[in-house]
CSV table of C-alpha atoms in Angstrom, one decimal:
chain,number,residue,atom,x,y,z
A,1,LYS,CA,-2.5,13.3,59.5
A,2,LYS,CA,-4.9,12.3,62.9
A,3,LEU,CA,-5.2,16.3,63.1
A,4,ALA,CA,-5.5,16.8,59.6
A,5,VAL,CA,-8.7,14.9,59.7
A,6,ILE,CA,-9.7,16.3,62.8
A,7,ARG,CA,-9.4,19.9,61.5
A,8,THR,CA,-11.3,18.4,58.5
A,9,ILE,CA,-14.4,17.1,60.5
A,10,LYS,CA,-14.4,20.4,62.7
A,11,ALA,CA,-14.6,22.4,59.2
A,12,VAL,CA,-17.3,21.2,58.2
A,13,ARG,CA,-20.9,22.8,59.3
A,14,ASP,CA,-24.0,21.0,57.6
A,15,GLY,CA,-24.3,19.0,54.7
A,16,VAL,CA,-22.8,14.9,54.8
A,17,LEU,CA,-19.4,14.1,55.8
A,18,ILE,CA,-18.1,10.4,55.3
A,19,CYS,CA,-15.4,8.6,56.7
A,20,THR,CA,-14.4,5.0,55.5
A,21,ARG,CA,-11.7,3.9,58.3
A,22,HIS,CA,-12.4,2.6,61.5
A,23,GLU,CA,-10.2,5.1,63.3
A,24,ASP,CA,-11.3,8.4,61.2
A,25,ASN,CA,-15.0,6.7,62.3
A,26,LEU,CA,-14.3,7.2,66.3
A,27,LYS,CA,-13.0,11.2,65.1
A,28,LEU,CA,-16.7,12.3,63.2
A,29,SER,CA,-18.7,10.6,66.0
A,30,LYS,CA,-16.3,12.8,68.3
A,31,TYR,CA,-15.8,16.2,66.4
A,32,GLY,CA,-18.5,16.3,64.1
A,33,SER,CA,-20.8,18.9,64.2
A,34,ALA,CA,-24.9,18.9,64.8
A,35,GLY,CA,-25.7,19.7,62.0
A,36,VAL,CA,-23.8,17.4,59.7
A,37,ILE,CA,-25.2,14.3,58.8
A,38,LYS,CA,-22.3,11.7,59.8
A,39,ILE,CA,-21.9,8.2,57.6
A,40,ALA,CA,-19.0,5.7,59.0
A,41,GLN,CA,-18.4,3.1,56.4
A,42,LEU,CA,-16.1,0.0,56.6
A,43,HIS,CA,-14.9,-1.5,53.5
A,44,HIS,CA,-13.2,-4.7,55.0
A,45,ASP,CA,-14.1,-8.4,56.4
A,46,HIS,CA,-13.7,-7.6,60.2
A,47,ASP,CA,-13.5,-10.4,62.2
A,48,PHE,CA,-14.9,-7.4,64.7
A,49,LYS,CA,-12.2,-8.0,67.3
A,50,ARG,CA,-12.6,-6.2,70.8
A,51,LYS,CA,-11.6,-2.5,69.2
A,52,TYR,CA,-14.6,-2.5,66.9
A,53,VAL,CA,-17.2,-3.9,69.2
A,54,ARG,CA,-16.0,-1.2,71.4
A,55,GLY,CA,-16.2,1.5,68.9
A,56,PHE,CA,-19.9,0.1,67.7
A,57,ARG,CA,-20.8,0.8,71.1
A,58,TYR,CA,-19.5,3.5,72.6
A,59,GLY,CA,-17.5,5.4,70.1
A,60,TYR,CA,-20.1,5.5,67.3
A,61,ARG,CA,-23.1,7.3,69.7
A,62,ASN,CA,-22.5,10.1,67.1
A,63,ILE,CA,-22.5,8.4,63.9
A,64,ASP,CA,-25.8,8.7,62.7
A,65,TYR,CA,-25.8,6.0,59.6
A,66,LEU,CA,-22.8,3.2,59.6
A,67,ALA,CA,-23.0,1.6,55.9
A,68,MET,CA,-21.7,-2.2,55.9
A,69,LEU,CA,-20.8,-3.8,52.4
A,70,THR,CA,-22.7,-7.6,52.7
A,71,PRO,CA,-26.3,-8.0,54.7
A,72,LYS,CA,-24.3,-10.4,56.7
A,73,LEU,CA,-21.8,-7.8,58.3
A,74,THR,CA,-25.0,-5.1,59.0
A,75,GLU,CA,-26.7,-7.9,61.0
A,76,GLU,CA,-23.6,-8.6,62.7
A,77,ALA,CA,-22.8,-4.8,63.7
A,78,GLN,CA,-26.7,-4.2,64.3
A,79,GLU,CA,-26.6,-7.3,67.3
A,80,LEU,CA,-23.3,-5.6,68.8
A,81,MET,CA,-25.1,-2.4,69.0
A,82,ARG,CA,-27.7,-3.7,70.7
A,83,GLY,CA,-28.6,-2.0,74.1
A,84,TYR,CA,-25.6,0.0,73.7
A,85,ASN,CA,-26.0,2.2,70.7
A,86,GLY,CA,-29.4,3.5,69.8
A,87,HIS,CA,-28.8,6.5,67.6
A,88,THR,CA,-26.3,4.8,64.9
A,89,GLU,CA,-28.6,3.5,62.2
A,90,VAL,CA,-26.5,0.4,60.2
A,91,VAL,CA,-27.9,0.0,56.1
A,92,TYR,CA,-26.3,-1.9,53.8
A,93,ILE,CA,-24.6,-0.4,50.7
A,94,PRO,CA,-22.4,-2.8,48.9
A,95,ASN,CA,-19.6,-1.8,46.6
A,96,PHE,CA,-20.8,-1.4,42.8
A,97,LEU,CA,-19.4,-2.2,39.4
A,98,THR,CA,-18.5,0.8,36.8
A,99,CYS,CA,-19.4,-1.4,33.7
A,100,PHE,CA,-20.3,-4.5,32.3
A,101,PRO,CA,-18.8,-6.2,29.2
A,102,GLU,CA,-21.0,-7.0,26.2
A,103,ASN,CA,-22.1,-9.7,24.2
A,104,VAL,CA,-21.5,-12.2,27.4
A,105,SER,CA,-21.6,-15.9,26.4
A,106,ALA,CA,-21.8,-19.2,27.6
A,107,ALA,CA,-21.5,-21.0,24.7
A,108,VAL,CA,-17.9,-20.7,23.0
A,109,ARG,CA,-15.8,-21.2,26.3
A,110,GLU,CA,-12.7,-22.6,26.7
A,111,LYS,CA,-12.3,-25.7,29.9
A,112,THR,CA,-10.9,-23.6,31.8
A,113,VAL,CA,-11.3,-23.2,35.6
A,114,LEU,CA,-10.0,-19.3,36.8
A,115,ALA,CA,-9.3,-17.9,39.6
A,116,ALA,CA,-7.7,-14.2,40.8
A,117,GLY,CA,-6.3,-12.6,43.7
A,118,ARG,CA,-3.1,-12.2,45.6
A,119,LEU,CA,-0.9,-14.8,46.2
A,120,THR,CA,-1.0,-15.1,49.6
A,121,GLU,CA,-2.1,-17.5,52.6
A,122,VAL,CA,-5.4,-16.0,52.9
A,123,LYS,CA,-6.8,-16.9,49.6
A,124,ARG,CA,-5.8,-20.9,49.7
A,125,PHE,CA,-4.7,-21.4,46.4
A,126,ASP,CA,-2.4,-24.5,47.8
A,127,LEU,CA,-5.8,-25.9,49.0
A,128,LEU,CA,-7.0,-25.0,45.1
A,129,ILE,CA,-4.2,-26.6,43.3
A,130,GLU,CA,-4.4,-29.5,45.7
A,131,GLN,CA,-8.1,-30.8,44.8
A,132,PHE,CA,-7.7,-29.7,41.2
A,133,ALA,CA,-4.8,-32.0,41.0
A,134,HIS,CA,-6.7,-34.5,42.3
A,135,ILE,CA,-9.7,-34.2,40.4
A,136,HIS,CA,-7.1,-34.0,36.8
A,137,GLU,CA,-7.7,-37.7,36.4
A,138,ARG,CA,-12.2,-37.5,36.4
A,139,GLU,CA,-11.6,-34.3,34.2
A,140,PRO,CA,-8.6,-34.3,32.5
A,141,GLU,CA,-9.4,-32.0,29.8
A,142,TRP,CA,-9.7,-29.2,31.9
A,143,LYS,CA,-7.3,-26.5,33.2
A,144,LEU,CA,-7.0,-24.4,36.3
A,145,ARG,CA,-5.6,-20.8,35.7
A,146,ILE,CA,-4.4,-18.4,38.7
A,147,LEU,CA,-4.1,-14.7,38.1
A,148,GLY,CA,-1.9,-13.0,40.2
A,149,GLU,CA,1.1,-12.1,41.5
A,150,GLY,CA,2.0,-12.9,45.7
A,151,GLU,CA,5.0,-13.6,48.3
A,152,ASP,CA,3.6,-17.1,48.1
A,153,ARG,CA,4.7,-17.6,44.0
A,154,ALA,CA,7.4,-19.9,44.6
A,155,LYS,CA,5.8,-22.1,47.1
A,156,LEU,CA,2.6,-22.5,45.0
A,157,GLU,CA,5.1,-23.3,42.0
A,158,GLU,CA,6.8,-25.8,43.9
A,159,GLN,CA,3.5,-27.3,44.5
A,160,ILE,CA,2.6,-27.9,40.8
A,161,THR,CA,5.7,-29.3,40.4
A,162,LYS,CA,5.7,-31.7,42.9
A,163,LEU,CA,2.1,-32.7,42.0
A,164,GLY,CA,3.2,-33.3,38.5
A,165,ALA,CA,0.2,-30.6,37.5
A,166,GLY,CA,2.2,-28.3,35.4
A,167,ASP,CA,0.1,-29.0,32.4
A,168,TYR,CA,-2.8,-28.0,33.4
A,169,ILE,CA,-2.3,-25.6,36.5
A,170,MET,CA,-0.8,-22.3,35.4
A,171,LEU,CA,0.2,-19.2,37.6
A,172,THR,CA,-0.6,-16.2,35.0
A,173,GLY,CA,1.7,-13.5,37.2
A,174,ARG,CA,-0.3,-10.0,37.0
A,175,LYS,CA,-2.7,-9.0,34.5
A,176,ASN,CA,-4.2,-5.1,34.0
A,177,GLY,CA,-8.1,-4.9,34.1
A,178,ASP,CA,-8.4,-5.9,30.4
A,179,GLU,CA,-6.7,-9.0,30.7
A,180,VAL,CA,-8.7,-9.9,33.7
A,181,GLU,CA,-11.8,-9.8,31.6
A,182,ARG,CA,-10.6,-11.2,28.4
A,183,GLU,CA,-9.6,-14.3,30.6
A,184,MET,CA,-12.7,-14.0,32.8
A,185,LEU,CA,-14.7,-14.0,29.1
A,186,SER,CA,-13.4,-17.1,27.7
A,187,ALA,CA,-13.2,-19.2,31.0
A,188,SER,CA,-16.0,-21.5,32.0
A,189,ILE,CA,-16.1,-21.4,35.9
A,190,PHE,CA,-14.7,-19.4,38.6
A,191,ALA,CA,-13.1,-21.0,41.4
A,192,MET,CA,-12.4,-19.2,44.8
A,193,SER,CA,-10.4,-20.9,47.8
A,194,SER,CA,-10.2,-17.9,50.5
A,195,ARG,CA,-10.7,-18.5,53.7
A,196,SER,CA,-11.5,-15.0,55.0
A,197,GLU,CA,-13.2,-12.0,52.3
A,198,GLY,CA,-14.6,-9.0,52.9
A,199,PHE,CA,-16.7,-8.3,50.0
A,200,PRO,CA,-15.3,-10.1,47.1
A,201,PHE,CA,-14.8,-7.6,44.1
A,202,VAL,CA,-13.4,-9.9,41.7
A,203,LEU,CA,-16.5,-12.2,41.6
A,204,MET,CA,-18.9,-9.5,41.0
A,205,GLU,CA,-16.7,-9.1,37.7
A,206,ALA,CA,-16.5,-12.5,37.4
A,207,GLN,CA,-20.4,-12.7,37.3
A,208,SER,CA,-20.2,-9.8,34.7
A,209,CYS,CA,-18.6,-11.7,32.6
A,210,GLY,CA,-21.1,-14.6,32.9
A,211,LEU,CA,-19.2,-16.8,35.0
A,212,PRO,CA,-20.6,-19.4,37.2
A,213,ILE,CA,-18.5,-19.6,40.8
A,214,ILE,CA,-17.8,-21.9,43.0
A,215,ALA,CA,-16.7,-21.2,46.8
A,216,TYR,CA,-16.6,-21.8,50.2
A,217,ASP,CA,-19.5,-20.4,51.8
A,218,VAL,CA,-17.3,-18.5,54.4
A,219,ARG,CA,-18.4,-16.1,57.2
A,220,VAL,CA,-18.8,-13.1,55.0
A,221,GLY,CA,-18.6,-12.4,51.2
A,222,PRO,CA,-19.1,-15.0,48.7
A,223,GLY,CA,-22.5,-15.1,50.2
A,224,ALA,CA,-23.3,-11.5,49.0
A,225,THR,CA,-23.3,-12.1,45.3
A,226,ILE,CA,-24.1,-16.2,45.1
A,227,THR,CA,-26.8,-17.2,45.6
A,228,ASP,CA,-26.3,-21.7,45.9
A,229,SER,CA,-27.7,-23.9,43.1
A,230,VAL,CA,-28.7,-20.5,41.2
A,231,ASN,CA,-25.5,-19.0,40.2
A,232,GLY,CA,-23.0,-21.2,41.6
A,233,TYR,CA,-22.1,-23.2,44.6
A,234,LEU,CA,-21.7,-22.4,48.1
A,235,VAL,CA,-19.6,-25.3,49.7
A,236,PRO,CA,-19.6,-25.7,53.9
A,237,ASP,CA,-16.3,-24.2,55.1
A,238,GLY,CA,-16.1,-26.4,58.2
A,239,ASP,CA,-13.6,-25.4,61.3
A,240,GLU,CA,-14.1,-21.4,60.6
A,241,GLY,CA,-11.7,-21.3,57.6
A,242,VAL,CA,-8.9,-22.7,59.2
A,243,LEU,CA,-8.9,-26.7,58.4
A,244,VAL,CA,-11.4,-27.8,55.6
A,245,PRO,CA,-12.6,-31.4,56.8
A,246,GLU,CA,-12.1,-34.2,54.2
A,247,GLY,CA,-16.1,-34.1,53.7
A,248,GLU,CA,-16.1,-30.2,52.8
A,249,ARG,CA,-13.3,-31.1,50.1
A,250,ARG,CA,-15.0,-34.0,48.6
A,251,GLN,CA,-18.4,-31.8,48.2
A,252,TYR,CA,-16.3,-28.6,46.3
A,253,GLU,CA,-14.3,-31.0,44.0
A,254,ASP,CA,-17.9,-32.7,43.4
A,255,LYS,CA,-19.8,-29.5,42.6
A,256,LEU,CA,-17.0,-28.2,40.6
A,257,CYS,CA,-16.9,-31.4,38.7
A,258,GLU,CA,-21.2,-31.3,38.5
A,259,LEU,CA,-20.2,-27.3,36.8
A,260,MET,CA,-17.4,-29.6,34.3
A,261,ASP,CA,-19.6,-32.2,33.2
A,262,SER,CA,-22.6,-30.2,32.2
A,263,PRO,CA,-22.7,-27.2,29.6
A,264,GLU,CA,-26.2,-26.8,30.2
A,265,LEU,CA,-25.6,-26.1,34.0
A,266,ARG,CA,-23.2,-23.7,33.3
A,267,GLU,CA,-25.3,-21.9,31.0
A,268,LYS,CA,-28.1,-21.7,33.1
A,269,MET,CA,-25.9,-20.5,35.8
A,270,SER,CA,-24.2,-17.8,33.8
A,271,ALA,CA,-27.5,-16.4,32.3
A,272,ASN,CA,-28.5,-16.2,36.4
A,273,ALA,CA,-25.3,-14.7,37.3
A,274,THR,CA,-24.8,-11.5,34.2
A,275,THR,CA,-28.7,-11.0,35.6
A,276,ALA,CA,-28.6,-10.8,39.4
A,277,ILE,CA,-25.2,-8.7,39.3
A,278,ARG,CA,-27.2,-5.9,37.8
A,279,GLU,CA,-28.1,-5.3,41.3
A,280,PHE,CA,-24.4,-3.7,41.8
A,281,SER,CA,-24.3,-1.2,39.0
A,282,GLU,CA,-23.4,2.1,40.1
A,283,GLU,CA,-27.2,3.4,39.3
A,284,LYS,CA,-28.6,0.6,42.3
A,285,VAL,CA,-26.2,1.2,44.6
A,286,ALA,CA,-26.2,5.2,44.2
A,287,GLU,CA,-30.1,4.9,45.2
A,288,LYS,CA,-29.2,3.3,48.5
A,289,TRP,CA,-26.9,6.5,49.0
A,290,TYR,CA,-29.5,8.7,48.2
A,291,GLU,CA,-32.1,6.6,50.4
A,292,VAL,CA,-29.7,7.6,53.1
A,293,ILE,CA,-28.8,11.5,52.3
A,294,GLU,CA,-31.9,12.2,51.0
């Protein structure tokens, strides 16, 4: 595979070449032809361990553009290169949605909080379940539905049973794209509890369906699409997403209850969400690519 990538890179003598993984970006820098515009891209939330820092500073010196998915990651990469790599220009180019639902309305919605993702430790669904059970007495009419499958399912099911929350917290299992969209169009709020995200595509989908979002303000990710108090809430995450302090947990619960208690607030944030997410349309993101390539 490595040799095939190198042969392909060497064979391209002009035009534009884009690589999307760190190990391939290094090969693009080393073997890319002088007449080629060399663009590197990284798709995930890297915490920029030593290999990435060394790559940005020394291994990417013949990369013309490094495309990052969020403004935060763009700023971090620029700072890491400063004084070491003066050639590579770091640009912000997010992912995009290919389609947007029609007839999105916040007027007729179920009293449901929706979450979605792989049932794994990084998503912290155990924390969300604990918090939702904690506020159940305050908001007894509301339910939590978690879409997705994963290795933590049995543990989460056991947690729900121990909390006696089976009547109002449901693990739905895996859903296809159409089913996810229907769930999002019928729910009232989307909740994210992750301790780490890259560019959270699911938040874009939720916003395109008119869902106000509540999320922990982890290092990168939610802040790329959520403007606090405008189309959702960003709650401080505390100790780098490892342990969420009690104060931040209470703030998350209070903000969630605030959304539950105010149809007017949800409707306002829903309208803001569907407007703002248009910046992540295929056409808008394509413009960013054309600006670089042309």
